[in-house]
Structures are given as structure tokens and as C-alpha cells.
């Protein structure tokens, strides 16, 4: 049976966690394929908000198996905290969470290298979450990394110490001041590794998934971050260090391209971005402030305020095409209630020409967004549960997007809770 993918189409924070949680009842297995604790997937139900960083968003469903794939990078210290946060709930982690032996580990010194690199960049910094993501993927591609399977070896502490010492030398040579105590960091890491070994099962996840597919198990691959943060196709260098797009699911889980089924693309009814980098439709006025306030636009991982702006359909279409999205899901339509006029970017003025594709540079000096205006809606959408209740101008907004990107919108979300999800009839 084919594997379905769920991906963010903007700069992350689209609401992937909520949709995975809503869709999980249709699936036997939920698998994360890239990223790490830079992600913050928020799930809300029965009045409780849960934020997951590394653990797949199917963990609260008793029947789902959750897999952390080889493409993910794991910080054992954060992973342990996440596991401990699950303890008040009746979840048998040992039987419902499996971790790939080929996933790479984030060392405490990877986090220090991230901080040192950002400090050294000064005002040109990426705005990283400082979770050590970039340095860990650098060690992976540089063939120096430590993988989960290594901690099953008797000499794992020596392997760890060798890489840690190399990192400490690198940090010293970077000439930046960082405040840390390496013995404390080592001890926290050792404790977390022991905790991880005693509480979760390590597997060869590509073999597990291949067998699951042959046995017709239904699998959903859960992406992290968003397409515009992809290392190849995002707004480089202001991106994360993994492939957040559909191809990342193939390499991050060991799934062949011809085994991919539906590709669900998640986007917000407007746009947000956290961290540095170009954002053509960003708003610096009251409208942007209102979006941020009403939408509670603060990072789930870092608490940083997110930058807000109008929906960029040129960028959305790009993401739909790169990922082969088959169905769209629009989040946070409720946040736009009350605006008389809504703007959507439908073209760019780029180096003196009107274009309809994402160019090499989104630098604001070279590119100006061109907008189409649409009518807004007054109604509060948060209590609506059925498509028939949605206002006509909201439906027009949805239809305009579908027409521009030539892809149907199957779900509109009108609030953070599981129940605030409207399935649209696409027949
Ligand atoms: P890093 O992946 O932590 O190095 O961060 C690189 C860039 O990606 C920064 O601009 C971060 O703010 C952004 N980023 C990383 N993870 C997420 C996420 O899960 N949501 C939104 N932005 C993210």
C-alpha cells in the first residue's frame, strides 16, 4: 500500500501537528522523516495543549505506531523531556514509538557550534532555533556523525568523546565567547542516552516500513518545517538543513518514490515566518500585528514572535508543484475574520518584469509582490463545524486559491482544537 505524505508548504508552523492528529485514525503508522527538535508540533484536544518536537504526532492515538525515521536528528536530552512529558497520559511508549538506528544524534557540542556559528554571523544570522540542527546535519554529510545504532556499541562513550573533543577545538578556533560546563553537558547526555535505551525500541526502520507496506498497513509520513525552509528549494541560506519537501520522505524513511500516494499540503490562510530571511508579503502595519495577536503567532519551540503577512500564492504554487501536492488543507481561516479586504499575492515584479514563479532571489530590493484584493468576512468561524455554515466570501477566498494553484482544498481548520476541523465535500 502507498505511503501518504503530509508537508508544510510555507515557512513552517502551518499546523501540521493538528492535521496529523486529526488524520491518524485513518493510519496504522505515523513516521517522521526529517528535522528534529527545531520543530514544534502543537496538538490540542480535551482542553489540553501538547507540543511535540521529535515524537510523531500520532502518539496520542492508542492504535498508531510512531516511527522516528533515519532522516531525523535526535537530541537525547530533549527527547527524554518529551518522553517524560507523556508520562501523565496512558501511553505505552515502548510499544508505540520506534526509533531508527540510522537517525543521527545531536550532541551538546552541536548546540554550542550552532550558537557559535550564529554569533559569528552577527546581523547576517539565520535566526536558527539553536537546537544544533545545522551542525548535526553537517556532521552527517561530512561522514563524522554519531547514529542511534552507535549507542548500542560497548565503546559508544569513546565515539562520543572523540567527536565532542573535535567540536570543542572547532569552537575554540571560532573565537566567540560561550558560557558552558562540558562536564555537566556530558553527564546530561549520558543520562539521556541511558533513559532513551531503557524506554524506546531501536529498529531498522526502512526494513520495518517495507514489511508494513507489504502487509497493507496504512502509513503517513509527517514532515517538519516547511517547503520554503528546504535546504535546496527554500530561501537559501535562510533555511533549515534538511529536505523538508516530498523527496525528503524517500531519503528520510527509505521509501521508493513510486510508493508515495497522497501528498497533503498544509498552509495557513496567511503567511508567517520565524527567524531571518526574505518574506515578500510581510506586513509591518496594524494588519500584520492583528494577524499575530489573533493567531497567537509565537514559536512553539522558541517562543519568538512570528513575522506575519498576506498569503503568497506564487510561493504556494511553487511548493505545490515541487511536492506534487494532491490535496491542500487550509489552516487558521478564522484568524482572518473581521478584515474588510484581504490581499493575496498573485505575481511578483522582479528585476523590472512581472513573473509568476519563485525566482532565484526573494530579496526585497529586487522583488515587489503584486496583489489581488478579495472581500473579507465578518463572521466568527471558530464555532462552525460544517461546510454549509461557512460564509460566502470565505468560500470565494478558498475557491480563488484552489483555482490559482489548481489543487483542491479538502480541509479548512477554524481553530486549534481537533473538533474545529471542517472536511469539504470535493465530489
Ligand atoms: P534551524 O533549523 O534551527 O537551524 O533554523 C533555521 C531556520 O529555520 C530559522 O529561520 C528557524 O526559525 C527556521 N525553523 C526551523 N524549524 C522551524 C519550525 O519548525 N518552524 C518554523 N521555522 C523553523
mmCIF file with all atom_site columns, C-alpha atoms in Angstrom, residues 86-275:
data_model
loop_
_atom_site.group_PDB
_atom_site.id
_atom_site.type_symbol
_atom_site.label_atom_id
_atom_site.label_alt_id
_atom_site.label_comp_id
_atom_site.label_asym_id
_atom_site.label_entity_id
_atom_site.label_seq_id
_atom_site.pdbx_PDB_ins_code
_atom_site.Cartn_x
_atom_site.Cartn_y
_atom_site.Cartn_z
_atom_site.occupancy
_atom_site.B_iso_or_equiv
_atom_site.pdbx_formal_charge
_atom_site.auth_seq_id
_atom_site.auth_comp_id
_atom_site.auth_asym_id
_atom_site.auth_atom_id
_atom_site.pdbx_PDB_model_num
ATOM 1   C CA . UNK A 1 86  ? 3.990  11.949 28.085 1.00 0.00 ? 86  UNK A CA 1
ATOM 2   C CA . UNK A 1 87  ? 4.087  10.116 31.408 1.00 0.00 ? 87  UNK A CA 1
ATOM 3   C CA . UNK A 1 88  ? 0.806  11.588 32.819 1.00 0.00 ? 88  UNK A CA 1
ATOM 4   C CA . UNK A 1 89  ? -1.022 10.092 29.831 1.00 0.00 ? 89  UNK A CA 1
ATOM 5   C CA . UNK A 1 90  ? -1.806 6.459  29.396 1.00 0.00 ? 90  UNK A CA 1
ATOM 6   C CA . UNK A 1 91  ? 0.706  5.827  26.591 1.00 0.00 ? 91  UNK A CA 1
ATOM 7   C CA . UNK A 1 92  ? 2.744  2.671  26.287 1.00 0.00 ? 92  UNK A CA 1
ATOM 8   C CA . UNK A 1 93  ? 5.791  4.301  24.698 1.00 0.00 ? 93  UNK A CA 1
ATOM 9   C CA . UNK A 1 94  ? 7.758  1.051  24.455 1.00 0.00 ? 94  UNK A CA 1
ATOM 10  C CA . UNK A 1 95  ? 5.050  -0.425 22.209 1.00 0.00 ? 95  UNK A CA 1
ATOM 11  C CA . UNK A 1 96  ? 4.079  2.663  20.227 1.00 0.00 ? 96  UNK A CA 1
ATOM 12  C CA . UNK A 1 97  ? 7.325  4.508  19.485 1.00 0.00 ? 97  UNK A CA 1
ATOM 13  C CA . UNK A 1 98  ? 10.192 3.115  17.414 1.00 0.00 ? 98  UNK A CA 1
ATOM 14  C CA . UNK A 1 99  ? 13.416 4.901  16.545 1.00 0.00 ? 99  UNK A CA 1
ATOM 15  C CA . UNK A 1 100 ? 15.609 4.266  13.513 1.00 0.00 ? 100 UNK A CA 1
ATOM 16  C CA . UNK A 1 101 ? 19.129 3.131  14.270 1.00 0.00 ? 101 UNK A CA 1
ATOM 17  C CA . UNK A 1 102 ? 20.256 5.264  11.335 1.00 0.00 ? 102 UNK A CA 1
ATOM 18  C CA . UNK A 1 103 ? 18.931 8.541  12.803 1.00 0.00 ? 103 UNK A CA 1
ATOM 19  C CA . UNK A 1 104 ? 21.764 10.897 13.787 1.00 0.00 ? 104 UNK A CA 1
ATOM 20  C CA . UNK A 1 105 ? 22.282 12.206 17.300 1.00 0.00 ? 105 UNK A CA 1
ATOM 21  C CA . UNK A 1 106 ? 22.573 15.852 18.276 1.00 0.00 ? 106 UNK A CA 1
ATOM 22  C CA . UNK A 1 107 ? 25.429 16.215 20.750 1.00 0.00 ? 107 UNK A CA 1
ATOM 23  C CA . UNK A 1 108 ? 25.537 19.040 23.306 1.00 0.00 ? 108 UNK A CA 1
ATOM 24  C CA . UNK A 1 109 ? 28.520 20.410 21.369 1.00 0.00 ? 109 UNK A CA 1
ATOM 25  C CA . UNK A 1 110 ? 26.395 20.542 18.179 1.00 0.00 ? 110 UNK A CA 1
ATOM 26  C CA . UNK A 1 111 ? 24.178 23.005 20.040 1.00 0.00 ? 111 UNK A CA 1
ATOM 27  C CA . UNK A 1 112 ? 27.236 25.000 21.078 1.00 0.00 ? 112 UNK A CA 1
ATOM 28  C CA . UNK A 1 113 ? 28.500 25.044 17.490 1.00 0.00 ? 113 UNK A CA 1
ATOM 29  C CA . UNK A 1 114 ? 25.100 26.320 16.342 1.00 0.00 ? 114 UNK A CA 1
ATOM 30  C CA . UNK A 1 115 ? 25.265 29.162 18.876 1.00 0.00 ? 115 UNK A CA 1
ATOM 31  C CA . UNK A 1 116 ? 28.891 29.952 17.949 1.00 0.00 ? 116 UNK A CA 1
ATOM 32  C CA . UNK A 1 117 ? 28.074 29.987 14.242 1.00 0.00 ? 117 UNK A CA 1
ATOM 33  C CA . UNK A 1 118 ? 25.115 32.352 14.729 1.00 0.00 ? 118 UNK A CA 1
ATOM 34  C CA . UNK A 1 119 ? 27.200 34.651 16.956 1.00 0.00 ? 119 UNK A CA 1
ATOM 35  C CA . UNK A 1 120 ? 29.969 34.735 14.379 1.00 0.00 ? 120 UNK A CA 1
ATOM 36  C CA . UNK A 1 121 ? 27.492 35.669 11.636 1.00 0.00 ? 121 UNK A CA 1
ATOM 37  C CA . UNK A 1 122 ? 26.255 38.734 13.578 1.00 0.00 ? 122 UNK A CA 1
ATOM 38  C CA . UNK A 1 123 ? 23.449 40.571 11.762 1.00 0.00 ? 123 UNK A CA 1
ATOM 39  C CA . UNK A 1 124 ? 23.600 38.010 8.910  1.00 0.00 ? 124 UNK A CA 1
ATOM 40  C CA . UNK A 1 125 ? 22.494 35.238 11.278 1.00 0.00 ? 125 UNK A CA 1
ATOM 41  C CA . UNK A 1 126 ? 19.973 32.636 10.071 1.00 0.00 ? 126 UNK A CA 1
ATOM 42  C CA . UNK A 1 127 ? 17.778 33.013 13.139 1.00 0.00 ? 127 UNK A CA 1
ATOM 43  C CA . UNK A 1 128 ? 18.287 29.342 13.961 1.00 0.00 ? 128 UNK A CA 1
ATOM 44  C CA . UNK A 1 129 ? 16.338 27.715 16.772 1.00 0.00 ? 129 UNK A CA 1
ATOM 45  C CA . UNK A 1 130 ? 19.830 26.903 18.183 1.00 0.00 ? 130 UNK A CA 1
ATOM 46  C CA . UNK A 1 131 ? 18.964 23.240 18.635 1.00 0.00 ? 131 UNK A CA 1
ATOM 47  C CA . UNK A 1 132 ? 22.120 22.095 16.867 1.00 0.00 ? 132 UNK A CA 1
ATOM 48  C CA . UNK A 1 133 ? 20.339 21.093 13.663 1.00 0.00 ? 133 UNK A CA 1
ATOM 49  C CA . UNK A 1 134 ? 22.782 22.580 11.139 1.00 0.00 ? 134 UNK A CA 1
ATOM 50  C CA . UNK A 1 135 ? 25.975 21.247 12.777 1.00 0.00 ? 135 UNK A CA 1
ATOM 51  C CA . UNK A 1 136 ? 24.434 17.770 13.175 1.00 0.00 ? 136 UNK A CA 1
ATOM 52  C CA . UNK A 1 137 ? 23.453 17.525 9.510  1.00 0.00 ? 137 UNK A CA 1
ATOM 53  C CA . UNK A 1 138 ? 26.935 18.879 8.622  1.00 0.00 ? 138 UNK A CA 1
ATOM 54  C CA . UNK A 1 139 ? 28.495 16.005 10.547 1.00 0.00 ? 139 UNK A CA 1
ATOM 55  C CA . UNK A 1 140 ? 26.095 13.602 8.830  1.00 0.00 ? 140 UNK A CA 1
ATOM 56  C CA . UNK A 1 141 ? 27.033 14.724 5.314  1.00 0.00 ? 141 UNK A CA 1
ATOM 57  C CA . UNK A 1 142 ? 30.688 15.131 6.381  1.00 0.00 ? 142 UNK A CA 1
ATOM 58  C CA . UNK A 1 143 ? 30.556 11.471 7.491  1.00 0.00 ? 143 UNK A CA 1
ATOM 59  C CA . UNK A 1 144 ? 31.504 12.222 11.064 1.00 0.00 ? 144 UNK A CA 1
ATOM 60  C CA . UNK A 1 145 ? 28.128 11.844 12.752 1.00 0.00 ? 145 UNK A CA 1
ATOM 61  C CA . UNK A 1 146 ? 27.012 9.532  15.540 1.00 0.00 ? 146 UNK A CA 1
ATOM 62  C CA . UNK A 1 147 ? 23.908 7.463  14.926 1.00 0.00 ? 147 UNK A CA 1
ATOM 63  C CA . UNK A 1 148 ? 21.423 5.848  17.269 1.00 0.00 ? 148 UNK A CA 1
ATOM 64  C CA . UNK A 1 149 ? 22.859 2.427  16.373 1.00 0.00 ? 149 UNK A CA 1
ATOM 65  C CA . UNK A 1 150 ? 26.256 3.540  17.706 1.00 0.00 ? 150 UNK A CA 1
ATOM 66  C CA . UNK A 1 151 ? 24.943 3.851  21.259 1.00 0.00 ? 151 UNK A CA 1
ATOM 67  C CA . UNK A 1 152 ? 24.280 0.106  21.237 1.00 0.00 ? 152 UNK A CA 1
ATOM 68  C CA . UNK A 1 153 ? 28.042 -0.464 20.891 1.00 0.00 ? 153 UNK A CA 1
ATOM 69  C CA . UNK A 1 154 ? 30.087 -1.055 24.075 1.00 0.00 ? 154 UNK A CA 1
ATOM 70  C CA . UNK A 1 155 ? 32.549 1.714  23.127 1.00 0.00 ? 155 UNK A CA 1
ATOM 71  C CA . UNK A 1 156 ? 29.884 4.378  22.470 1.00 0.00 ? 156 UNK A CA 1
ATOM 72  C CA . UNK A 1 157 ? 31.283 6.782  25.067 1.00 0.00 ? 157 UNK A CA 1
ATOM 73  C CA . UNK A 1 158 ? 34.661 6.801  23.324 1.00 0.00 ? 158 UNK A CA 1
ATOM 74  C CA . UNK A 1 159 ? 32.983 7.509  19.990 1.00 0.00 ? 159 UNK A CA 1
ATOM 75  C CA . UNK A 1 160 ? 31.106 10.349 21.669 1.00 0.00 ? 160 UNK A CA 1
ATOM 76  C CA . UNK A 1 161 ? 34.212 11.810 23.340 1.00 0.00 ? 161 UNK A CA 1
ATOM 77  C CA . UNK A 1 162 ? 36.183 11.864 20.082 1.00 0.00 ? 162 UNK A CA 1
ATOM 78  C CA . UNK A 1 163 ? 33.528 13.902 18.281 1.00 0.00 ? 163 UNK A CA 1
ATOM 79  C CA . UNK A 1 164 ? 32.912 16.136 21.313 1.00 0.00 ? 164 UNK A CA 1
ATOM 80  C CA . UNK A 1 165 ? 36.640 16.963 21.519 1.00 0.00 ? 165 UNK A CA 1
ATOM 81  C CA . UNK A 1 166 ? 36.765 17.774 17.835 1.00 0.00 ? 166 UNK A CA 1
ATOM 82  C CA . UNK A 1 167 ? 33.827 20.148 18.320 1.00 0.00 ? 167 UNK A CA 1
ATOM 83  C CA . UNK A 1 168 ? 35.470 21.813 21.318 1.00 0.00 ? 168 UNK A CA 1
ATOM 84  C CA . UNK A 1 169 ? 38.556 22.551 19.236 1.00 0.00 ? 169 UNK A CA 1
ATOM 85  C CA . UNK A 1 170 ? 36.380 23.998 16.487 1.00 0.00 ? 170 UNK A CA 1
ATOM 86  C CA . UNK A 1 171 ? 34.563 26.214 18.990 1.00 0.00 ? 171 UNK A CA 1
ATOM 87  C CA . UNK A 1 172 ? 37.861 27.426 20.406 1.00 0.00 ? 172 UNK A CA 1
ATOM 88  C CA . UNK A 1 173 ? 39.021 28.379 16.917 1.00 0.00 ? 173 UNK A CA 1
ATOM 89  C CA . UNK A 1 174 ? 35.837 30.350 16.253 1.00 0.00 ? 174 UNK A CA 1
ATOM 90  C CA . UNK A 1 175 ? 36.841 32.970 18.822 1.00 0.00 ? 175 UNK A CA 1
ATOM 91  C CA . UNK A 1 176 ? 33.377 33.515 20.270 1.00 0.00 ? 176 UNK A CA 1
ATOM 92  C CA . UNK A 1 177 ? 32.530 33.592 23.944 1.00 0.00 ? 177 UNK A CA 1
ATOM 93  C CA . UNK A 1 178 ? 30.147 30.849 25.055 1.00 0.00 ? 178 UNK A CA 1
ATOM 94  C CA . UNK A 1 179 ? 29.289 30.028 28.623 1.00 0.00 ? 179 UNK A CA 1
ATOM 95  C CA . UNK A 1 180 ? 29.111 26.260 29.280 1.00 0.00 ? 180 UNK A CA 1
ATOM 96  C CA . UNK A 1 181 ? 30.300 23.496 31.550 1.00 0.00 ? 181 UNK A CA 1
ATOM 97  C CA . UNK A 1 182 ? 31.285 20.480 29.472 1.00 0.00 ? 182 UNK A CA 1
ATOM 98  C CA . UNK A 1 183 ? 31.122 18.008 32.380 1.00 0.00 ? 183 UNK A CA 1
ATOM 99  C CA . UNK A 1 184 ? 27.500 18.984 33.090 1.00 0.00 ? 184 UNK A CA 1
ATOM 100 C CA . UNK A 1 185 ? 26.662 18.685 29.394 1.00 0.00 ? 185 UNK A CA 1
ATOM 101 C CA . UNK A 1 186 ? 28.358 15.260 29.151 1.00 0.00 ? 186 UNK A CA 1
ATOM 102 C CA . UNK A 1 187 ? 26.525 13.959 32.201 1.00 0.00 ? 187 UNK A CA 1
ATOM 103 C CA . UNK A 1 188 ? 23.121 15.161 30.985 1.00 0.00 ? 188 UNK A CA 1
ATOM 104 C CA . UNK A 1 189 ? 23.829 13.495 27.634 1.00 0.00 ? 189 UNK A CA 1
ATOM 105 C CA . UNK A 1 190 ? 24.899 10.173 29.220 1.00 0.00 ? 190 UNK A CA 1
ATOM 106 C CA . UNK A 1 191 ? 21.791 10.139 31.447 1.00 0.00 ? 191 UNK A CA 1
ATOM 107 C CA . UNK A 1 192 ? 19.550 10.894 28.493 1.00 0.00 ? 192 UNK A CA 1
ATOM 108 C CA . UNK A 1 193 ? 21.136 8.142  26.394 1.00 0.00 ? 193 UNK A CA 1
ATOM 109 C CA . UNK A 1 194 ? 20.564 5.618  29.173 1.00 0.00 ? 194 UNK A CA 1
ATOM 110 C CA . UNK A 1 195 ? 16.973 6.807  29.540 1.00 0.00 ? 195 UNK A CA 1
ATOM 111 C CA . UNK A 1 196 ? 16.417 6.511  25.796 1.00 0.00 ? 196 UNK A CA 1
ATOM 112 C CA . UNK A 1 197 ? 17.887 2.996  25.708 1.00 0.00 ? 197 UNK A CA 1
ATOM 113 C CA . UNK A 1 198 ? 15.632 1.871  28.521 1.00 0.00 ? 198 UNK A CA 1
ATOM 114 C CA . UNK A 1 199 ? 12.406 3.403  27.243 1.00 0.00 ? 199 UNK A CA 1
ATOM 115 C CA . UNK A 1 200 ? 12.231 3.111  23.440 1.00 0.00 ? 200 UNK A CA 1
ATOM 116 C CA . UNK A 1 201 ? 12.920 0.406  20.887 1.00 0.00 ? 201 UNK A CA 1
ATOM 117 C CA . UNK A 1 202 ? 15.530 0.919  18.157 1.00 0.00 ? 202 UNK A CA 1
ATOM 118 C CA . UNK A 1 203 ? 14.779 -0.584 14.764 1.00 0.00 ? 203 UNK A CA 1
ATOM 119 C CA . UNK A 1 204 ? 15.985 -0.781 11.175 1.00 0.00 ? 204 UNK A CA 1
ATOM 120 C CA . UNK A 1 205 ? 13.117 1.433  10.132 1.00 0.00 ? 205 UNK A CA 1
ATOM 121 C CA . UNK A 1 206 ? 13.450 1.057  6.352  1.00 0.00 ? 206 UNK A CA 1
ATOM 122 C CA . UNK A 1 207 ? 13.010 -2.715 6.705  1.00 0.00 ? 207 UNK A CA 1
ATOM 123 C CA . UNK A 1 208 ? 10.135 -2.247 9.164  1.00 0.00 ? 208 UNK A CA 1
ATOM 124 C CA . UNK A 1 209 ? 8.343  0.130  6.792  1.00 0.00 ? 209 UNK A CA 1
ATOM 125 C CA . UNK A 1 210 ? 8.923  -2.080 3.780  1.00 0.00 ? 210 UNK A CA 1
ATOM 126 C CA . UNK A 1 211 ? 7.312  -5.028 5.584  1.00 0.00 ? 211 UNK A CA 1
ATOM 127 C CA . UNK A 1 212 ? 4.483  -2.806 6.819  1.00 0.00 ? 212 UNK A CA 1
ATOM 128 C CA . UNK A 1 213 ? 3.801  -1.701 3.251  1.00 0.00 ? 213 UNK A CA 1
ATOM 129 C CA . UNK A 1 214 ? 3.739  -5.294 2.021  1.00 0.00 ? 214 UNK A CA 1
ATOM 130 C CA . UNK A 1 215 ? 1.276  -6.098 4.810  1.00 0.00 ? 215 UNK A CA 1
ATOM 131 C CA . UNK A 1 216 ? -1.002 -3.287 3.595  1.00 0.00 ? 216 UNK A CA 1
ATOM 132 C CA . UNK A 1 217 ? -0.530 -1.174 6.680  1.00 0.00 ? 217 UNK A CA 1
ATOM 133 C CA . UNK A 1 218 ? -1.548 2.437  6.182  1.00 0.00 ? 218 UNK A CA 1
ATOM 134 C CA . UNK A 1 219 ? 1.421  4.788  6.666  1.00 0.00 ? 219 UNK A CA 1
ATOM 135 C CA . UNK A 1 220 ? 1.515  8.570  6.962  1.00 0.00 ? 220 UNK A CA 1
ATOM 136 C CA . UNK A 1 221 ? 4.865  10.366 6.718  1.00 0.00 ? 221 UNK A CA 1
ATOM 137 C CA . UNK A 1 222 ? 4.856  13.548 8.814  1.00 0.00 ? 222 UNK A CA 1
ATOM 138 C CA . UNK A 1 223 ? 7.040  16.403 7.612  1.00 0.00 ? 223 UNK A CA 1
ATOM 139 C CA . UNK A 1 224 ? 8.524  19.140 9.767  1.00 0.00 ? 224 UNK A CA 1
ATOM 140 C CA . UNK A 1 225 ? 9.263  22.815 8.978  1.00 0.00 ? 225 UNK A CA 1
ATOM 141 C CA . UNK A 1 226 ? 8.012  23.894 5.541  1.00 0.00 ? 226 UNK A CA 1
ATOM 142 C CA . UNK A 1 227 ? 8.922  23.798 1.856  1.00 0.00 ? 227 UNK A CA 1
ATOM 143 C CA . UNK A 1 228 ? 10.331 27.334 1.863  1.00 0.00 ? 228 UNK A CA 1
ATOM 144 C CA . UNK A 1 229 ? 12.833 26.206 4.522  1.00 0.00 ? 229 UNK A CA 1
ATOM 145 C CA . UNK A 1 230 ? 14.048 23.288 2.371  1.00 0.00 ? 230 UNK A CA 1
ATOM 146 C CA . UNK A 1 231 ? 17.854 23.163 2.085  1.00 0.00 ? 231 UNK A CA 1
ATOM 147 C CA . UNK A 1 232 ? 17.669 23.020 -1.739 1.00 0.00 ? 232 UNK A CA 1
ATOM 148 C CA . UNK A 1 233 ? 14.416 24.754 -2.664 1.00 0.00 ? 233 UNK A CA 1
ATOM 149 C CA . UNK A 1 234 ? 13.901 27.176 0.214  1.00 0.00 ? 234 UNK A CA 1
ATOM 150 C CA . UNK A 1 235 ? 15.096 30.747 0.642  1.00 0.00 ? 235 UNK A CA 1
ATOM 151 C CA . UNK A 1 236 ? 18.765 29.734 0.966  1.00 0.00 ? 236 UNK A CA 1
ATOM 152 C CA . UNK A 1 237 ? 20.760 30.413 3.132  1.00 0.00 ? 237 UNK A CA 1
ATOM 153 C CA . UNK A 1 238 ? 17.833 31.273 5.423  1.00 0.00 ? 238 UNK A CA 1
ATOM 154 C CA . UNK A 1 239 ? 16.637 27.677 5.547  1.00 0.00 ? 239 UNK A CA 1
ATOM 155 C CA . UNK A 1 240 ? 16.941 24.622 7.738  1.00 0.00 ? 240 UNK A CA 1
ATOM 156 C CA . UNK A 1 241 ? 19.464 21.882 6.980  1.00 0.00 ? 241 UNK A CA 1
ATOM 157 C CA . UNK A 1 242 ? 17.191 19.105 5.704  1.00 0.00 ? 242 UNK A CA 1
ATOM 158 C CA . UNK A 1 243 ? 14.965 18.416 2.712  1.00 0.00 ? 243 UNK A CA 1
ATOM 159 C CA . UNK A 1 244 ? 11.543 19.370 4.004  1.00 0.00 ? 244 UNK A CA 1
ATOM 160 C CA . UNK A 1 245 ? 9.917  18.597 0.653  1.00 0.00 ? 245 UNK A CA 1
ATOM 161 C CA . UNK A 1 246 ? 8.400  15.321 -0.589 1.00 0.00 ? 246 UNK A CA 1
ATOM 162 C CA . UNK A 1 247 ? 11.734 13.889 -1.743 1.00 0.00 ? 247 UNK A CA 1
ATOM 163 C CA . UNK A 1 248 ? 12.944 14.103 1.883  1.00 0.00 ? 248 UNK A CA 1
ATOM 164 C CA . UNK A 1 249 ? 10.401 11.436 2.817  1.00 0.00 ? 249 UNK A CA 1
ATOM 165 C CA . UNK A 1 250 ? 12.049 8.994  0.398  1.00 0.00 ? 250 UNK A CA 1
ATOM 166 C CA . UNK A 1 251 ? 15.544 9.503  1.804  1.00 0.00 ? 251 UNK A CA 1
ATOM 167 C CA . UNK A 1 252 ? 14.394 10.072 5.384  1.00 0.00 ? 252 UNK A CA 1
ATOM 168 C CA . UNK A 1 253 ? 12.450 6.813  5.589  1.00 0.00 ? 253 UNK A CA 1
ATOM 169 C CA . UNK A 1 254 ? 13.870 4.646  2.819  1.00 0.00 ? 254 UNK A CA 1
ATOM 170 C CA . UNK A 1 255 ? 10.679 4.736  0.773  1.00 0.00 ? 255 UNK A CA 1
ATOM 171 C CA . UNK A 1 256 ? 10.794 4.498  -3.022 1.00 0.00 ? 256 UNK A CA 1
ATOM 172 C CA . UNK A 1 257 ? 9.188  7.395  -4.973 1.00 0.00 ? 257 UNK A CA 1
ATOM 173 C CA . UNK A 1 258 ? 6.754  5.046  -6.701 1.00 0.00 ? 258 UNK A CA 1
ATOM 174 C CA . UNK A 1 259 ? 5.409  4.048  -3.266 1.00 0.00 ? 259 UNK A CA 1
ATOM 175 C CA . UNK A 1 260 ? 4.124  7.564  -2.445 1.00 0.00 ? 260 UNK A CA 1
ATOM 176 C CA . UNK A 1 261 ? 0.346  8.003  -2.569 1.00 0.00 ? 261 UNK A CA 1
ATOM 177 C CA . UNK A 1 262 ? -1.472 11.156 -1.451 1.00 0.00 ? 262 UNK A CA 1
ATOM 178 C CA . UNK A 1 263 ? 0.564  14.265 -0.706 1.00 0.00 ? 263 UNK A CA 1
ATOM 179 C CA . UNK A 1 264 ? -1.269 16.504 1.756  1.00 0.00 ? 264 UNK A CA 1
ATOM 180 C CA . UNK A 1 265 ? -0.036 20.107 1.685  1.00 0.00 ? 265 UNK A CA 1
ATOM 181 C CA . UNK A 1 266 ? -0.752 22.232 4.737  1.00 0.00 ? 266 UNK A CA 1
ATOM 182 C CA . UNK A 1 267 ? -0.802 26.033 4.565  1.00 0.00 ? 267 UNK A CA 1
ATOM 183 C CA . UNK A 1 268 ? -2.084 28.941 6.593  1.00 0.00 ? 268 UNK A CA 1
ATOM 184 C CA . UNK A 1 269 ? -4.694 31.327 5.140  1.00 0.00 ? 269 UNK A CA 1
ATOM 185 C CA . UNK A 1 270 ? -1.997 33.996 5.537  1.00 0.00 ? 270 UNK A CA 1
ATOM 186 C CA . UNK A 1 271 ? 1.797  33.663 5.849  1.00 0.00 ? 271 UNK A CA 1
ATOM 187 C CA . UNK A 1 272 ? 4.174  33.611 8.806  1.00 0.00 ? 272 UNK A CA 1
ATOM 188 C CA . UNK A 1 273 ? 7.893  33.242 9.197  1.00 0.00 ? 273 UNK A CA 1
ATOM 189 C CA . UNK A 1 274 ? 10.102 32.980 12.253 1.00 0.00 ? 274 UNK A CA 1
ATOM 190 C CA . UNK A 1 275 ? 13.800 33.789 12.051 1.00 0.00 ? 275 UNK A CA 1
#
